Each structure stands twice: as structure tokens, then as C-alpha cells.
mmCIF file of C-alpha atoms in Angstrom:
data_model
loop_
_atom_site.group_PDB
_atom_site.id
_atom_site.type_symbol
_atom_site.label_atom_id
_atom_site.label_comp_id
_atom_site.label_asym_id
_atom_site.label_seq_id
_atom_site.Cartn_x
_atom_site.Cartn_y
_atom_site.Cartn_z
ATOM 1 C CA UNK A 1 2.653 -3.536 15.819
ATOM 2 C CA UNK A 2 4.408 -2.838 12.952
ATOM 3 C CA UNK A 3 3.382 0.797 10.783
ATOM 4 C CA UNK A 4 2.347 0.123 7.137
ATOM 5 C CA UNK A 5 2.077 2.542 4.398
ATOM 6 C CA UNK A 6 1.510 2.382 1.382
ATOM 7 C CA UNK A 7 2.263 4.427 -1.658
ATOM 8 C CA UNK A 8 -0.147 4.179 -4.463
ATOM 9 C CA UNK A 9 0.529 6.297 -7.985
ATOM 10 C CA UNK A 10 -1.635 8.376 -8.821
ATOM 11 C CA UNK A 11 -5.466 7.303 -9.176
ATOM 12 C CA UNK A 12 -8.305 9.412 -9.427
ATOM 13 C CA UNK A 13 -9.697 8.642 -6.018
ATOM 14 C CA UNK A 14 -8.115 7.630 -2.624
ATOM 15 C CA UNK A 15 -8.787 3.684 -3.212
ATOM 16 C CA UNK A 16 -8.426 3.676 -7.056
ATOM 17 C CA UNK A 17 -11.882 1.743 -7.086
ATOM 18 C CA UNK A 18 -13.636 3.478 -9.423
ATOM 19 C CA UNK A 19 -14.596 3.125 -13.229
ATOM 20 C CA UNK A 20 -15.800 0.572 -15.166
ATOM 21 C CA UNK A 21 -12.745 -1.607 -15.105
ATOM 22 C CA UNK A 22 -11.548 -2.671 -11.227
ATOM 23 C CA UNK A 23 -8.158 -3.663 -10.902
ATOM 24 C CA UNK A 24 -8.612 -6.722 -8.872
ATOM 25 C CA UNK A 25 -5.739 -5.844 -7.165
ATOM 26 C CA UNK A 26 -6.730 -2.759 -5.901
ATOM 27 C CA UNK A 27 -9.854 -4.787 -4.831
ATOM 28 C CA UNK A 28 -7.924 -7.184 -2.696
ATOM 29 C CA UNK A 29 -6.234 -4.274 -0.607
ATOM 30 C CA UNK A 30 -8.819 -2.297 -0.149
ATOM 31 C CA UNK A 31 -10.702 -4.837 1.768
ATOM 32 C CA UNK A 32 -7.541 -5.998 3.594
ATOM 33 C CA UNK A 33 -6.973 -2.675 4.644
ATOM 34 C CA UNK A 34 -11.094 -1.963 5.855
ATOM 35 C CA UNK A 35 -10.510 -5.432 7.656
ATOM 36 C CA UNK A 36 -7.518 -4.191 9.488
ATOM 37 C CA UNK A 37 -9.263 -1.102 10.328
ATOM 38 C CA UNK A 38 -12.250 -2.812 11.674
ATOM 39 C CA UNK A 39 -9.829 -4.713 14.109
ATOM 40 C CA UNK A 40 -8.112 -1.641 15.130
ATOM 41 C CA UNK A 41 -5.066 -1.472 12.908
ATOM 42 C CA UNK A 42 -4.160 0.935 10.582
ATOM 43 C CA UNK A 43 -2.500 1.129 7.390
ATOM 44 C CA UNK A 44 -2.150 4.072 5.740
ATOM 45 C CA UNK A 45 -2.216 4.896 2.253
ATOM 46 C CA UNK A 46 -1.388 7.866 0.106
ATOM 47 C CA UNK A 47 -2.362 8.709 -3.233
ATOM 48 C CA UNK A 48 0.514 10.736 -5.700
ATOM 49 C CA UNK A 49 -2.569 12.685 -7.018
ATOM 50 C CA UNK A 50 -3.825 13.793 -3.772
ATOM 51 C CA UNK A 51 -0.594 14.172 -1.749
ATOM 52 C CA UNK A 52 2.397 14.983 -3.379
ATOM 53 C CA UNK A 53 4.247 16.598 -0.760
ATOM 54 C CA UNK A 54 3.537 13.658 1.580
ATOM 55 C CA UNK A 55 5.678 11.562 -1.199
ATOM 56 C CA UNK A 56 8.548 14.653 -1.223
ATOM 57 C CA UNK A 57 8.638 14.906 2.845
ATOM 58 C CA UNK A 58 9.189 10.841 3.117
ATOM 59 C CA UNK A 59 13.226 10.679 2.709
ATOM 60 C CA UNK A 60 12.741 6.991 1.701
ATOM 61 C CA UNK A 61 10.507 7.295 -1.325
ATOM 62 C CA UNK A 62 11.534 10.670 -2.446
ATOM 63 C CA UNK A 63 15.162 9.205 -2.483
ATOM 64 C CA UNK A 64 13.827 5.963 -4.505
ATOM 65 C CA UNK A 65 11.599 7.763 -6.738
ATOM 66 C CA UNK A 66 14.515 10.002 -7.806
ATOM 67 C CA UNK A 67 16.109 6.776 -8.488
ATOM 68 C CA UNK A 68 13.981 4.688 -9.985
ATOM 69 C CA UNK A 69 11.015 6.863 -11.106
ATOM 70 C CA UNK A 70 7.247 6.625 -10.361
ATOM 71 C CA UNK A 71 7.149 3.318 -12.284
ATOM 72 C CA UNK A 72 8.385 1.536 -9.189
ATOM 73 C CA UNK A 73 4.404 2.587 -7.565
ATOM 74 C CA UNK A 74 3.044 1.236 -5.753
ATOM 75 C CA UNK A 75 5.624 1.314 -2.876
ATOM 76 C CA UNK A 76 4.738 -0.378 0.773
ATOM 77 C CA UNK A 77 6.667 0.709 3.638
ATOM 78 C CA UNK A 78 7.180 -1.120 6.808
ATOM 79 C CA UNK A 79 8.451 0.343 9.892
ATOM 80 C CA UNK A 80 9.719 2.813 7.510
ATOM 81 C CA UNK A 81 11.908 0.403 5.132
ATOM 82 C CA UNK A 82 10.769 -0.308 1.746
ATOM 83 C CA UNK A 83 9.259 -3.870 1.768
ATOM 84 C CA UNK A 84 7.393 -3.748 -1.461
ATOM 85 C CA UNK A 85 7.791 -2.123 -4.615
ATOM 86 C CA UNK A 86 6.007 -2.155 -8.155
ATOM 87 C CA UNK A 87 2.831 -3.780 -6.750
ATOM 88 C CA UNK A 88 1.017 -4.508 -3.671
ATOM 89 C CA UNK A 89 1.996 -6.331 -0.866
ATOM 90 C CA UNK A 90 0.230 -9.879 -0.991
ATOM 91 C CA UNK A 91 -2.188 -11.025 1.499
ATOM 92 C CA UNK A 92 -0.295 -13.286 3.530
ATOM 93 C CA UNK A 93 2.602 -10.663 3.819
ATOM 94 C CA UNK A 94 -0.154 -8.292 5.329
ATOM 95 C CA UNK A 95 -1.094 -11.002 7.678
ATOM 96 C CA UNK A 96 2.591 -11.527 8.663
ATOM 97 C CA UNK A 97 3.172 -8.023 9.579
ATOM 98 C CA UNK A 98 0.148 -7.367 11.035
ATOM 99 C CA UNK A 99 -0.633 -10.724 13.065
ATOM 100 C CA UNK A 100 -3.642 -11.367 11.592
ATOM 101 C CA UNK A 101 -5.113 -14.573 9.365
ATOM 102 C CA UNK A 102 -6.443 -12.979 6.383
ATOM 103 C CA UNK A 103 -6.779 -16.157 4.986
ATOM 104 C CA UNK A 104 -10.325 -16.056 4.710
ATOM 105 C CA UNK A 105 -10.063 -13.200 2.362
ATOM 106 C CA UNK A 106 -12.494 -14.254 -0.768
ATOM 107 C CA UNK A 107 -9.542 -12.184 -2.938
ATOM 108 C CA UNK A 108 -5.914 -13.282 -2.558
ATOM 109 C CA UNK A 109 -2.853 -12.937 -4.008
#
């Protein structure tokens, strides 16, 4: 199984779901990543607000923020190599790492 994370900018909570305006988006992972969990596999995700040092300890993404700057958030990891940058990973590239049809998914991208 391969490890996921993912490396969200800063958002006032840990999902970014909250407000009056949802970023559909942010939606569609969030229930990608509760269906993953639900079958056992985890993703994890880190918020800039809530865990900076997590974001300083990773030698991949401090080295590309220094780089690029936090515009290039959200960044997705995969087995520790950057796979996605500046948005989220779509739903069929979540289903290819993970080796599950998230097809049905009401929200895709």
C-alpha cells in the first residue's frame, strides 16, 4: 500500500470545511479520504495552521516550500515523492494509488 499525505495550507480547521462558502474541492477529499478510512486505509493530512513543524521536519516540502513558496499548497506526497502540487490529487489518482474504485464518488474531479 502506498503512504499518502497530504499538505493542505493553512485553513481554520483540520478539513477546511467550514464557513458559509465550501470549496467543493475540499468537499471531494474529505469524503475520499473518510471512505479510505472506513476501508482501512489511511491518508494523512496536515494543516500549515495546526502543524507547522510537521511541514519544517518533512525534508521534501520544507525544501520545495523554500523554493517555491506556500503558493504551491496543497502538496500530496506519495511514498514520500511529491505527486501533486497546487491542488488536490483527483479522484481517480486516489483510486490508482490506493487500489480502490472511487468511481462511485457523487463528487469528482
Amino acid at each position: 500500500m502506498k503512504k499518502i499525505e497530504i499538505f493542505d495550507p493553512a485553513m481554520c480547521c483540520s478539513t477546511g470545511l467550514c464557513g458559509a462558502n465550501i470549496n467543493p474541492d475540499l468537499m471531494r477529499i474529505a469524503v475520499i479520504i473518510d471512505n479510505l478510512k472506513k476501508r482501512g486505509i489511511t491518508v494523512t493530512r496536515h494543516n500549515l495552521r495546526d502543524e507547522p513543524q510537521v511541514y519544517i521536519n518533512n525534508k521534501t516540502i520544507n525544501d520545495y516550500l523554500k523554493q517555491y513558496g506556500a503558493e504551491v499548497l496543497p502538496i500530496t506526497l506519495v511514498d514520500g515523492k511529491i505527486a501533486v502540487t497546487k491542488t488536490y490529487p483527483t479522484t481517480q489518482e486516489m483510486s490508482d494509488w490506493t487500489g480502490v474504485n472511487l468511481k462511485f464518488m457523487p463528487v469528482t474531479k
